[in-house]
Amino acid sequence: MVKEIQLRVNLIEEHKENVLLYKASKQLGVDKSEISAVKVLRKSIDARKKDTIFNYKVAVYINEDVPEKSAYLFDYKDVSNAKEIHIIGFGPAGMYAALRCIELGYKPVILERGKNVQDRRRDIKAINRDHIVDEDSNYCFGEGGAGTYSDGKLYTRSLKRGDVRRIFENLVFHGATEQILIDAHPHIGTNKLPKIIQNIRENILKFGGEVHFETKVTDFIIKNNKLQAIRLQEGKELPVNSVILATGHSARDIYELLHKKEIRIKAKSFAMGVRVEHPQEIIDKIQYSCTSERDALLPAAAYSLVQQVNNRGVYSFCMCPGGFIVPAATGSGELVVNGMSPSRRNNKFANSGIVVELDIDKDFKKYEHLGELRGLAFQKDLEKIAFLAGGRTQTAPAQRLVDFVDGKLSADLNETSYQPGLKSAPMHSLLPKIIGSRLRKGFAGFGQKMHGYYTNEANIVGVESRTSSPINIPRKENLEHVDIDGLFPCGEGGGYAGGIVSAAMDGERCAEAAVAKL
Ligand SMILES: Cc1cc2nc3c(=O)[nH]c(=O)nc-3n(C[C@H](O)[C@H](O)[C@H](O)COP(=O)(O)OP(=O)(O)OC[C@H]3O[C@@H](n4cnc5c(N)ncnc54)[C@H](O)[C@@H]3O)c2cc1C
């Protein structure tokens, strides 16, 4: 017999061996000797009160063995000689589109402008050390897309858009730890992602798919509203049937190409702001109500904050406990920050984007002449301002948090995880008022919600500009572009995802749609 029950364990109990077995036996009134296993299905930590509680959902196996096999099977077929589906971009959307094509018996041909994970590492190093940004190989472009050197948080709100569990099981199938199936806020970590991504690529190749790195798509050949071929940077033209366009939100050249060719795109609202960095110890003390170091069984504490300021949401985005701020620009002359963390989240800093909701219909009057590219142009301008304020390198402009709110240039800055370094800058006057003034009020409000958060021991670092796509590529109900037959806009770049898992789910759906059209 198998019984699913909830167990509450406090911090002292959590240190004890077999605590779940004891608690399950007591709660069910079953002798321990009759319990063959207690399998954890879900684990979350509730640190809202002084005594931290670990909440478990467990399956208790009474005189019964635990089944070894997952309920999810990934049945990949040899597709070497099957019909081709072209996929542009090998981020989470492109990878999961490719895997789904193989399951359905079609051959994915992937075209990726960046390099494989190993070679990409060198370019990442060059950004951090030499401030050189390769426009095809960086924190956003290359094998695994923006998901590779990311935090690998797998939390998603897009539960209705697909089978989240299937994506998690597939990640485990390709080498992720089973812990991601259990944790309420699963996380892989940037140190583990490259190997999983490499395993996915090897599987695609093993079953007959093709992956072409350093292969940039620069044009679409369209006749009578039907996509006929794609042109590569080197000039070669590839005839195509169905194309999944999964180029992510940083492929600005793709948006500009679509706009130039009068292929319908639509400006959409997005959010922008800064990244804030505290010593992790401060966040731990606030969240776990502890006076000294956090307990060894507790993970680096996270937070999630939101506040309405002048009718707009100001909120934390992509919070990285025990992580690093990274330079996420995709071209020279721009400065963009984002965050990531290793699997153990053991760095001494906690960082998070703090961003302001922008309204595409109200906030970009100055850019209106640019039509659907207006949000993108605003994004670009702010990234340029940050680049100039940082000193025309990847050194980022920064300010102490309270100084920012008080409108005072910081005489010096706190230590940081951001490898290219920080330069003190008047962020309060550099940021457009629509963002800056709301951020200042938002931070002061956050300080009231989390006592100790609003402190000059934190830096704000600019700019967090790529939270989501400023463009939507519209599609029909069958997921094909509204005007162009054979083109399937997909993932974050299309405006259909906001993270690794939602991009992966959209990739699967687009593969199914592309197959249905063939
Ligand atoms: C530093 C960082 C940390 C992040 N942390 C998290 C996190 O913890 N959790 C989370 O859910 N999300 C996180 N994200 C966001 C997440 O990575 C993205 O939402 C996700 O990768 C989007 O997937 P995608 O496949 O749609 O696009 P992308 O991952 O952007 O992939 C697009 C791919 O297309 C390629 N491409 C672009 N143009 C062309 C072209 N013309 N020809 C050929 N190839 C092209 C690019 O090189 C890229 O590899 C993070 C992002 C960054 C940058």
mmCIF file with all atom_site columns, C-alpha atoms in Angstrom, residues 309-453:
data_model
loop_
_atom_site.group_PDB
_atom_site.id
_atom_site.type_symbol
_atom_site.label_atom_id
_atom_site.label_alt_id
_atom_site.label_comp_id
_atom_site.label_asym_id
_atom_site.label_entity_id
_atom_site.label_seq_id
_atom_site.pdbx_PDB_ins_code
_atom_site.Cartn_x
_atom_site.Cartn_y
_atom_site.Cartn_z
_atom_site.occupancy
_atom_site.B_iso_or_equiv
_atom_site.pdbx_formal_charge
_atom_site.auth_seq_id
_atom_site.auth_comp_id
_atom_site.auth_asym_id
_atom_site.auth_atom_id
_atom_site.pdbx_PDB_model_num
ATOM 1   C CA . VAL A 1 309 ? 4.564  52.811 -7.129  1.00 0.00 ? 309 VAL A CA 1
ATOM 2   C CA . ASN A 1 310 ? 2.592  55.409 -9.092  1.00 0.00 ? 310 ASN A CA 1
ATOM 3   C CA . ASN A 1 311 ? 0.448  52.747 -10.742 1.00 0.00 ? 311 ASN A CA 1
ATOM 4   C CA . ARG A 1 312 ? 3.325  50.563 -11.810 1.00 0.00 ? 312 ARG A CA 1
ATOM 5   C CA . GLY A 1 313 ? 4.726  47.402 -10.311 1.00 0.00 ? 313 GLY A CA 1
ATOM 6   C CA . VAL A 1 314 ? 8.264  47.550 -8.942  1.00 0.00 ? 314 VAL A CA 1
ATOM 7   C CA . TYR A 1 315 ? 9.423  44.021 -8.263  1.00 0.00 ? 315 TYR A CA 1
ATOM 8   C CA . SER A 1 316 ? 12.337 41.674 -7.714  1.00 0.00 ? 316 SER A CA 1
ATOM 9   C CA . PHE A 1 317 ? 13.270 39.592 -10.732 1.00 0.00 ? 317 PHE A CA 1
ATOM 10  C CA . CYS A 1 318 ? 15.556 36.554 -11.089 1.00 0.00 ? 318 CYS A CA 1
ATOM 11  C CA . MET A 1 319 ? 16.788 36.659 -7.502  1.00 0.00 ? 319 MET A CA 1
ATOM 12  C CA . CYS A 1 320 ? 20.080 34.762 -7.148  1.00 0.00 ? 320 CYS A CA 1
ATOM 13  C CA . PRO A 1 321 ? 20.992 33.765 -3.572  1.00 0.00 ? 321 PRO A CA 1
ATOM 14  C CA . GLY A 1 322 ? 24.685 32.962 -3.137  1.00 0.00 ? 322 GLY A CA 1
ATOM 15  C CA . GLY A 1 323 ? 25.295 34.121 -6.694  1.00 0.00 ? 323 GLY A CA 1
ATOM 16  C CA . PHE A 1 324 ? 27.131 36.461 -9.019  1.00 0.00 ? 324 PHE A CA 1
ATOM 17  C CA . ILE A 1 325 ? 26.173 39.465 -11.094 1.00 0.00 ? 325 ILE A CA 1
ATOM 18  C CA . VAL A 1 326 ? 27.242 38.860 -14.697 1.00 0.00 ? 326 VAL A CA 1
ATOM 19  C CA . PRO A 1 327 ? 27.799 41.042 -17.783 1.00 0.00 ? 327 PRO A CA 1
ATOM 20  C CA . ALA A 1 328 ? 25.056 39.933 -20.205 1.00 0.00 ? 328 ALA A CA 1
ATOM 21  C CA . ALA A 1 329 ? 25.572 42.338 -23.128 1.00 0.00 ? 329 ALA A CA 1
ATOM 22  C CA . THR A 1 330 ? 25.477 40.881 -26.642 1.00 0.00 ? 330 THR A CA 1
ATOM 23  C CA . GLY A 1 331 ? 27.354 43.631 -28.447 1.00 0.00 ? 331 GLY A CA 1
ATOM 24  C CA . SER A 1 332 ? 30.021 46.226 -27.891 1.00 0.00 ? 332 SER A CA 1
ATOM 25  C CA . GLY A 1 333 ? 28.957 49.667 -26.711 1.00 0.00 ? 333 GLY A CA 1
ATOM 26  C CA . GLU A 1 334 ? 26.284 48.326 -24.373 1.00 0.00 ? 334 GLU A CA 1
ATOM 27  C CA . LEU A 1 335 ? 26.139 47.289 -20.741 1.00 0.00 ? 335 LEU A CA 1
ATOM 28  C CA . VAL A 1 336 ? 23.604 44.808 -19.387 1.00 0.00 ? 336 VAL A CA 1
ATOM 29  C CA . VAL A 1 337 ? 23.651 42.989 -16.067 1.00 0.00 ? 337 VAL A CA 1
ATOM 30  C CA . ASN A 1 338 ? 21.957 39.772 -15.013 1.00 0.00 ? 338 ASN A CA 1
ATOM 31  C CA . GLY A 1 339 ? 22.526 37.165 -12.311 1.00 0.00 ? 339 GLY A CA 1
ATOM 32  C CA . MET A 1 340 ? 23.505 33.536 -11.901 1.00 0.00 ? 340 MET A CA 1
ATOM 33  C CA . SER A 1 341 ? 24.516 31.163 -9.137  1.00 0.00 ? 341 SER A CA 1
ATOM 34  C CA . PRO A 1 342 ? 26.321 27.844 -8.740  1.00 0.00 ? 342 PRO A CA 1
ATOM 35  C CA . SER A 1 343 ? 24.402 24.749 -7.621  1.00 0.00 ? 343 SER A CA 1
ATOM 36  C CA . ARG A 1 344 ? 25.508 25.131 -3.989  1.00 0.00 ? 344 ARG A CA 1
ATOM 37  C CA . ARG A 1 345 ? 24.670 28.812 -3.940  1.00 0.00 ? 345 ARG A CA 1
ATOM 38  C CA . ASN A 1 346 ? 27.675 29.337 -1.778  1.00 0.00 ? 346 ASN A CA 1
ATOM 39  C CA . ASN A 1 347 ? 28.940 32.709 -2.927  1.00 0.00 ? 347 ASN A CA 1
ATOM 40  C CA . LYS A 1 348 ? 28.858 35.423 -0.273  1.00 0.00 ? 348 LYS A CA 1
ATOM 41  C CA . PHE A 1 349 ? 26.501 37.730 -2.178  1.00 0.00 ? 349 PHE A CA 1
ATOM 42  C CA . ALA A 1 350 ? 22.765 37.794 -2.856  1.00 0.00 ? 350 ALA A CA 1
ATOM 43  C CA . ASN A 1 351 ? 21.691 39.661 -5.985  1.00 0.00 ? 351 ASN A CA 1
ATOM 44  C CA . SER A 1 352 ? 18.391 40.368 -7.666  1.00 0.00 ? 352 SER A CA 1
ATOM 45  C CA . GLY A 1 353 ? 17.021 42.419 -10.505 1.00 0.00 ? 353 GLY A CA 1
ATOM 46  C CA . ILE A 1 354 ? 14.713 45.146 -9.216  1.00 0.00 ? 354 ILE A CA 1
ATOM 47  C CA . VAL A 1 355 ? 12.665 46.337 -12.148 1.00 0.00 ? 355 VAL A CA 1
ATOM 48  C CA . VAL A 1 356 ? 9.826  48.673 -13.048 1.00 0.00 ? 356 VAL A CA 1
ATOM 49  C CA . GLU A 1 357 ? 6.933  47.673 -15.307 1.00 0.00 ? 357 GLU A CA 1
ATOM 50  C CA . LEU A 1 358 ? 6.887  49.781 -18.459 1.00 0.00 ? 358 LEU A CA 1
ATOM 51  C CA . ASP A 1 359 ? 3.818  50.308 -20.604 1.00 0.00 ? 359 ASP A CA 1
ATOM 52  C CA . ILE A 1 360 ? 4.476  50.090 -24.331 1.00 0.00 ? 360 ILE A CA 1
ATOM 53  C CA . ASP A 1 361 ? 1.462  52.285 -25.136 1.00 0.00 ? 361 ASP A CA 1
ATOM 54  C CA . LYS A 1 362 ? 2.306  55.109 -22.737 1.00 0.00 ? 362 LYS A CA 1
ATOM 55  C CA . ASP A 1 363 ? 5.996  55.278 -21.927 1.00 0.00 ? 363 ASP A CA 1
ATOM 56  C CA . PHE A 1 364 ? 7.838  55.639 -25.211 1.00 0.00 ? 364 PHE A CA 1
ATOM 57  C CA . LYS A 1 365 ? 6.445  58.794 -26.819 1.00 0.00 ? 365 LYS A CA 1
ATOM 58  C CA . LYS A 1 366 ? 9.941  59.981 -27.778 1.00 0.00 ? 366 LYS A CA 1
ATOM 59  C CA . TYR A 1 367 ? 10.443 56.752 -29.726 1.00 0.00 ? 367 TYR A CA 1
ATOM 60  C CA . GLU A 1 368 ? 7.029  56.542 -31.391 1.00 0.00 ? 368 GLU A CA 1
ATOM 61  C CA . HIS A 1 369 ? 8.454  57.212 -34.874 1.00 0.00 ? 369 HIS A CA 1
ATOM 62  C CA . LEU A 1 370 ? 10.228 53.846 -34.590 1.00 0.00 ? 370 LEU A CA 1
ATOM 63  C CA . GLY A 1 371 ? 6.927  52.001 -34.513 1.00 0.00 ? 371 GLY A CA 1
ATOM 64  C CA . GLU A 1 372 ? 7.096  48.437 -33.258 1.00 0.00 ? 372 GLU A CA 1
ATOM 65  C CA . LEU A 1 373 ? 10.818 48.805 -32.473 1.00 0.00 ? 373 LEU A CA 1
ATOM 66  C CA . ARG A 1 374 ? 10.226 51.631 -29.956 1.00 0.00 ? 374 ARG A CA 1
ATOM 67  C CA . GLY A 1 375 ? 10.676 49.549 -26.798 1.00 0.00 ? 375 GLY A CA 1
ATOM 68  C CA . LEU A 1 376 ? 13.783 47.951 -28.223 1.00 0.00 ? 376 LEU A CA 1
ATOM 69  C CA . ALA A 1 377 ? 15.252 51.380 -29.031 1.00 0.00 ? 377 ALA A CA 1
ATOM 70  C CA . PHE A 1 378 ? 14.589 52.550 -25.465 1.00 0.00 ? 378 PHE A CA 1
ATOM 71  C CA . GLN A 1 379 ? 16.299 49.409 -24.127 1.00 0.00 ? 379 GLN A CA 1
ATOM 72  C CA . LYS A 1 380 ? 19.316 50.038 -26.373 1.00 0.00 ? 380 LYS A CA 1
ATOM 73  C CA . ASP A 1 381 ? 19.616 53.678 -25.292 1.00 0.00 ? 381 ASP A CA 1
ATOM 74  C CA . LEU A 1 382 ? 19.624 52.798 -21.624 1.00 0.00 ? 382 LEU A CA 1
ATOM 75  C CA . GLU A 1 383 ? 22.268 50.117 -22.156 1.00 0.00 ? 383 GLU A CA 1
ATOM 76  C CA . LYS A 1 384 ? 24.410 52.698 -23.951 1.00 0.00 ? 384 LYS A CA 1
ATOM 77  C CA . ILE A 1 385 ? 24.009 55.188 -21.104 1.00 0.00 ? 385 ILE A CA 1
ATOM 78  C CA . ALA A 1 386 ? 25.169 52.487 -18.677 1.00 0.00 ? 386 ALA A CA 1
ATOM 79  C CA . PHE A 1 387 ? 28.132 51.655 -20.929 1.00 0.00 ? 387 PHE A CA 1
ATOM 80  C CA . LEU A 1 388 ? 29.255 55.279 -21.063 1.00 0.00 ? 388 LEU A CA 1
ATOM 81  C CA . ALA A 1 389 ? 28.737 55.779 -17.319 1.00 0.00 ? 389 ALA A CA 1
ATOM 82  C CA . GLY A 1 390 ? 30.816 52.682 -16.586 1.00 0.00 ? 390 GLY A CA 1
ATOM 83  C CA . GLY A 1 391 ? 33.733 54.125 -18.587 1.00 0.00 ? 391 GLY A CA 1
ATOM 84  C CA . ARG A 1 392 ? 33.179 52.475 -22.006 1.00 0.00 ? 392 ARG A CA 1
ATOM 85  C CA . THR A 1 393 ? 34.122 49.001 -20.839 1.00 0.00 ? 393 THR A CA 1
ATOM 86  C CA . GLN A 1 394 ? 32.139 46.230 -19.149 1.00 0.00 ? 394 GLN A CA 1
ATOM 87  C CA . THR A 1 395 ? 32.808 47.949 -15.801 1.00 0.00 ? 395 THR A CA 1
ATOM 88  C CA . ALA A 1 396 ? 29.296 48.711 -14.575 1.00 0.00 ? 396 ALA A CA 1
ATOM 89  C CA . PRO A 1 397 ? 27.956 51.953 -13.107 1.00 0.00 ? 397 PRO A CA 1
ATOM 90  C CA . ALA A 1 398 ? 26.885 51.471 -9.499  1.00 0.00 ? 398 ALA A CA 1
ATOM 91  C CA . GLN A 1 399 ? 25.813 53.296 -6.356  1.00 0.00 ? 399 GLN A CA 1
ATOM 92  C CA . ARG A 1 400 ? 25.234 52.378 -2.742  1.00 0.00 ? 400 ARG A CA 1
ATOM 93  C CA . LEU A 1 401 ? 21.543 51.682 -2.196  1.00 0.00 ? 401 LEU A CA 1
ATOM 94  C CA . VAL A 1 402 ? 20.705 54.409 0.333   1.00 0.00 ? 402 VAL A CA 1
ATOM 95  C CA . ASP A 1 403 ? 22.825 56.923 -1.608  1.00 0.00 ? 403 ASP A CA 1
ATOM 96  C CA . PHE A 1 404 ? 20.754 56.094 -4.702  1.00 0.00 ? 404 PHE A CA 1
ATOM 97  C CA . VAL A 1 405 ? 17.500 56.763 -2.886  1.00 0.00 ? 405 VAL A CA 1
ATOM 98  C CA . ASP A 1 406 ? 18.929 59.935 -1.303  1.00 0.00 ? 406 ASP A CA 1
ATOM 99  C CA . GLY A 1 407 ? 20.260 61.142 -4.676  1.00 0.00 ? 407 GLY A CA 1
ATOM 100 C CA . LYS A 1 408 ? 23.864 61.263 -3.485  1.00 0.00 ? 408 LYS A CA 1
ATOM 101 C CA . LEU A 1 409 ? 26.945 60.092 -5.423  1.00 0.00 ? 409 LEU A CA 1
ATOM 102 C CA . SER A 1 410 ? 28.672 57.284 -3.461  1.00 0.00 ? 410 SER A CA 1
ATOM 103 C CA . ALA A 1 411 ? 32.173 58.158 -2.335  1.00 0.00 ? 411 ALA A CA 1
ATOM 104 C CA . ASP A 1 412 ? 33.041 54.471 -2.607  1.00 0.00 ? 412 ASP A CA 1
ATOM 105 C CA . LEU A 1 413 ? 31.267 51.190 -3.255  1.00 0.00 ? 413 LEU A CA 1
ATOM 106 C CA . ASN A 1 414 ? 30.823 47.858 -1.478  1.00 0.00 ? 414 ASN A CA 1
ATOM 107 C CA . GLU A 1 415 ? 32.692 44.740 -2.506  1.00 0.00 ? 415 GLU A CA 1
ATOM 108 C CA . THR A 1 416 ? 30.976 42.972 -5.410  1.00 0.00 ? 416 THR A CA 1
ATOM 109 C CA . SER A 1 417 ? 30.707 39.636 -7.212  1.00 0.00 ? 417 SER A CA 1
ATOM 110 C CA . TYR A 1 418 ? 30.645 41.409 -10.588 1.00 0.00 ? 418 TYR A CA 1
ATOM 111 C CA . GLN A 1 419 ? 33.962 40.426 -12.139 1.00 0.00 ? 419 GLN A CA 1
ATOM 112 C CA . PRO A 1 420 ? 34.537 43.297 -14.622 1.00 0.00 ? 420 PRO A CA 1
ATOM 113 C CA . GLY A 1 421 ? 34.268 45.689 -11.661 1.00 0.00 ? 421 GLY A CA 1
ATOM 114 C CA . LEU A 1 422 ? 32.103 48.652 -10.674 1.00 0.00 ? 422 LEU A CA 1
ATOM 115 C CA . LYS A 1 423 ? 32.433 52.407 -11.037 1.00 0.00 ? 423 LYS A CA 1
ATOM 116 C CA . SER A 1 424 ? 30.617 54.853 -8.795  1.00 0.00 ? 424 SER A CA 1
ATOM 117 C CA . ALA A 1 425 ? 28.035 56.748 -10.851 1.00 0.00 ? 425 ALA A CA 1
ATOM 118 C CA . PRO A 1 426 ? 24.990 58.952 -10.123 1.00 0.00 ? 426 PRO A CA 1
ATOM 119 C CA . MET A 1 427 ? 22.421 56.290 -11.038 1.00 0.00 ? 427 MET A CA 1
ATOM 120 C CA . HIS A 1 428 ? 19.686 58.482 -9.555  1.00 0.00 ? 428 HIS A CA 1
ATOM 121 C CA . SER A 1 429 ? 20.181 60.993 -12.368 1.00 0.00 ? 429 SER A CA 1
ATOM 122 C CA . LEU A 1 430 ? 21.286 58.579 -15.118 1.00 0.00 ? 430 LEU A CA 1
ATOM 123 C CA . LEU A 1 431 ? 18.152 56.448 -15.098 1.00 0.00 ? 431 LEU A CA 1
ATOM 124 C CA . PRO A 1 432 ? 15.093 57.896 -16.843 1.00 0.00 ? 432 PRO A CA 1
ATOM 125 C CA . LYS A 1 433 ? 12.689 59.347 -14.278 1.00 0.00 ? 433 LYS A CA 1
ATOM 126 C CA . ILE A 1 434 ? 10.009 56.821 -15.126 1.00 0.00 ? 434 ILE A CA 1
ATOM 127 C CA . ILE A 1 435 ? 12.329 54.075 -13.841 1.00 0.00 ? 435 ILE A CA 1
ATOM 128 C CA . GLY A 1 436 ? 14.606 55.889 -11.378 1.00 0.00 ? 436 GLY A CA 1
ATOM 129 C CA . SER A 1 437 ? 11.965 57.638 -9.282  1.00 0.00 ? 437 SER A CA 1
ATOM 130 C CA . ARG A 1 438 ? 9.867  54.479 -8.958  1.00 0.00 ? 438 ARG A CA 1
ATOM 131 C CA . LEU A 1 439 ? 12.895 52.401 -8.034  1.00 0.00 ? 439 LEU A CA 1
ATOM 132 C CA . ARG A 1 440 ? 13.816 54.874 -5.298  1.00 0.00 ? 440 ARG A CA 1
ATOM 133 C CA . LYS A 1 441 ? 10.347 54.693 -3.764  1.00 0.00 ? 441 LYS A CA 1
ATOM 134 C CA . GLY A 1 442 ? 10.241 50.944 -4.271  1.00 0.00 ? 442 GLY A CA 1
ATOM 135 C CA . PHE A 1 443 ? 13.536 50.359 -2.429  1.00 0.00 ? 443 PHE A CA 1
ATOM 136 C CA . ALA A 1 444 ? 12.412 52.481 0.503   1.00 0.00 ? 444 ALA A CA 1
ATOM 137 C CA . GLY A 1 445 ? 9.199  50.407 0.632   1.00 0.00 ? 445 GLY A CA 1
ATOM 138 C CA . PHE A 1 446 ? 11.109 47.128 0.457   1.00 0.00 ? 446 PHE A CA 1
ATOM 139 C CA . GLY A 1 447 ? 13.077 48.263 3.495   1.00 0.00 ? 447 GLY A CA 1
ATOM 140 C CA . GLN A 1 448 ? 9.833  48.377 5.459   1.00 0.00 ? 448 GLN A CA 1
ATOM 141 C CA . LYS A 1 449 ? 8.882  44.869 4.379   1.00 0.00 ? 449 LYS A CA 1
ATOM 142 C CA . MET A 1 450 ? 12.322 43.351 5.054   1.00 0.00 ? 450 MET A CA 1
ATOM 143 C CA . HIS A 1 451 ? 14.031 45.105 7.972   1.00 0.00 ? 451 HIS A CA 1
ATOM 144 C CA . GLY A 1 452 ? 17.720 45.475 7.185   1.00 0.00 ? 452 GLY A CA 1
ATOM 145 C CA . TYR A 1 453 ? 17.269 45.293 3.384   1.00 0.00 ? 453 TYR A CA 1
#
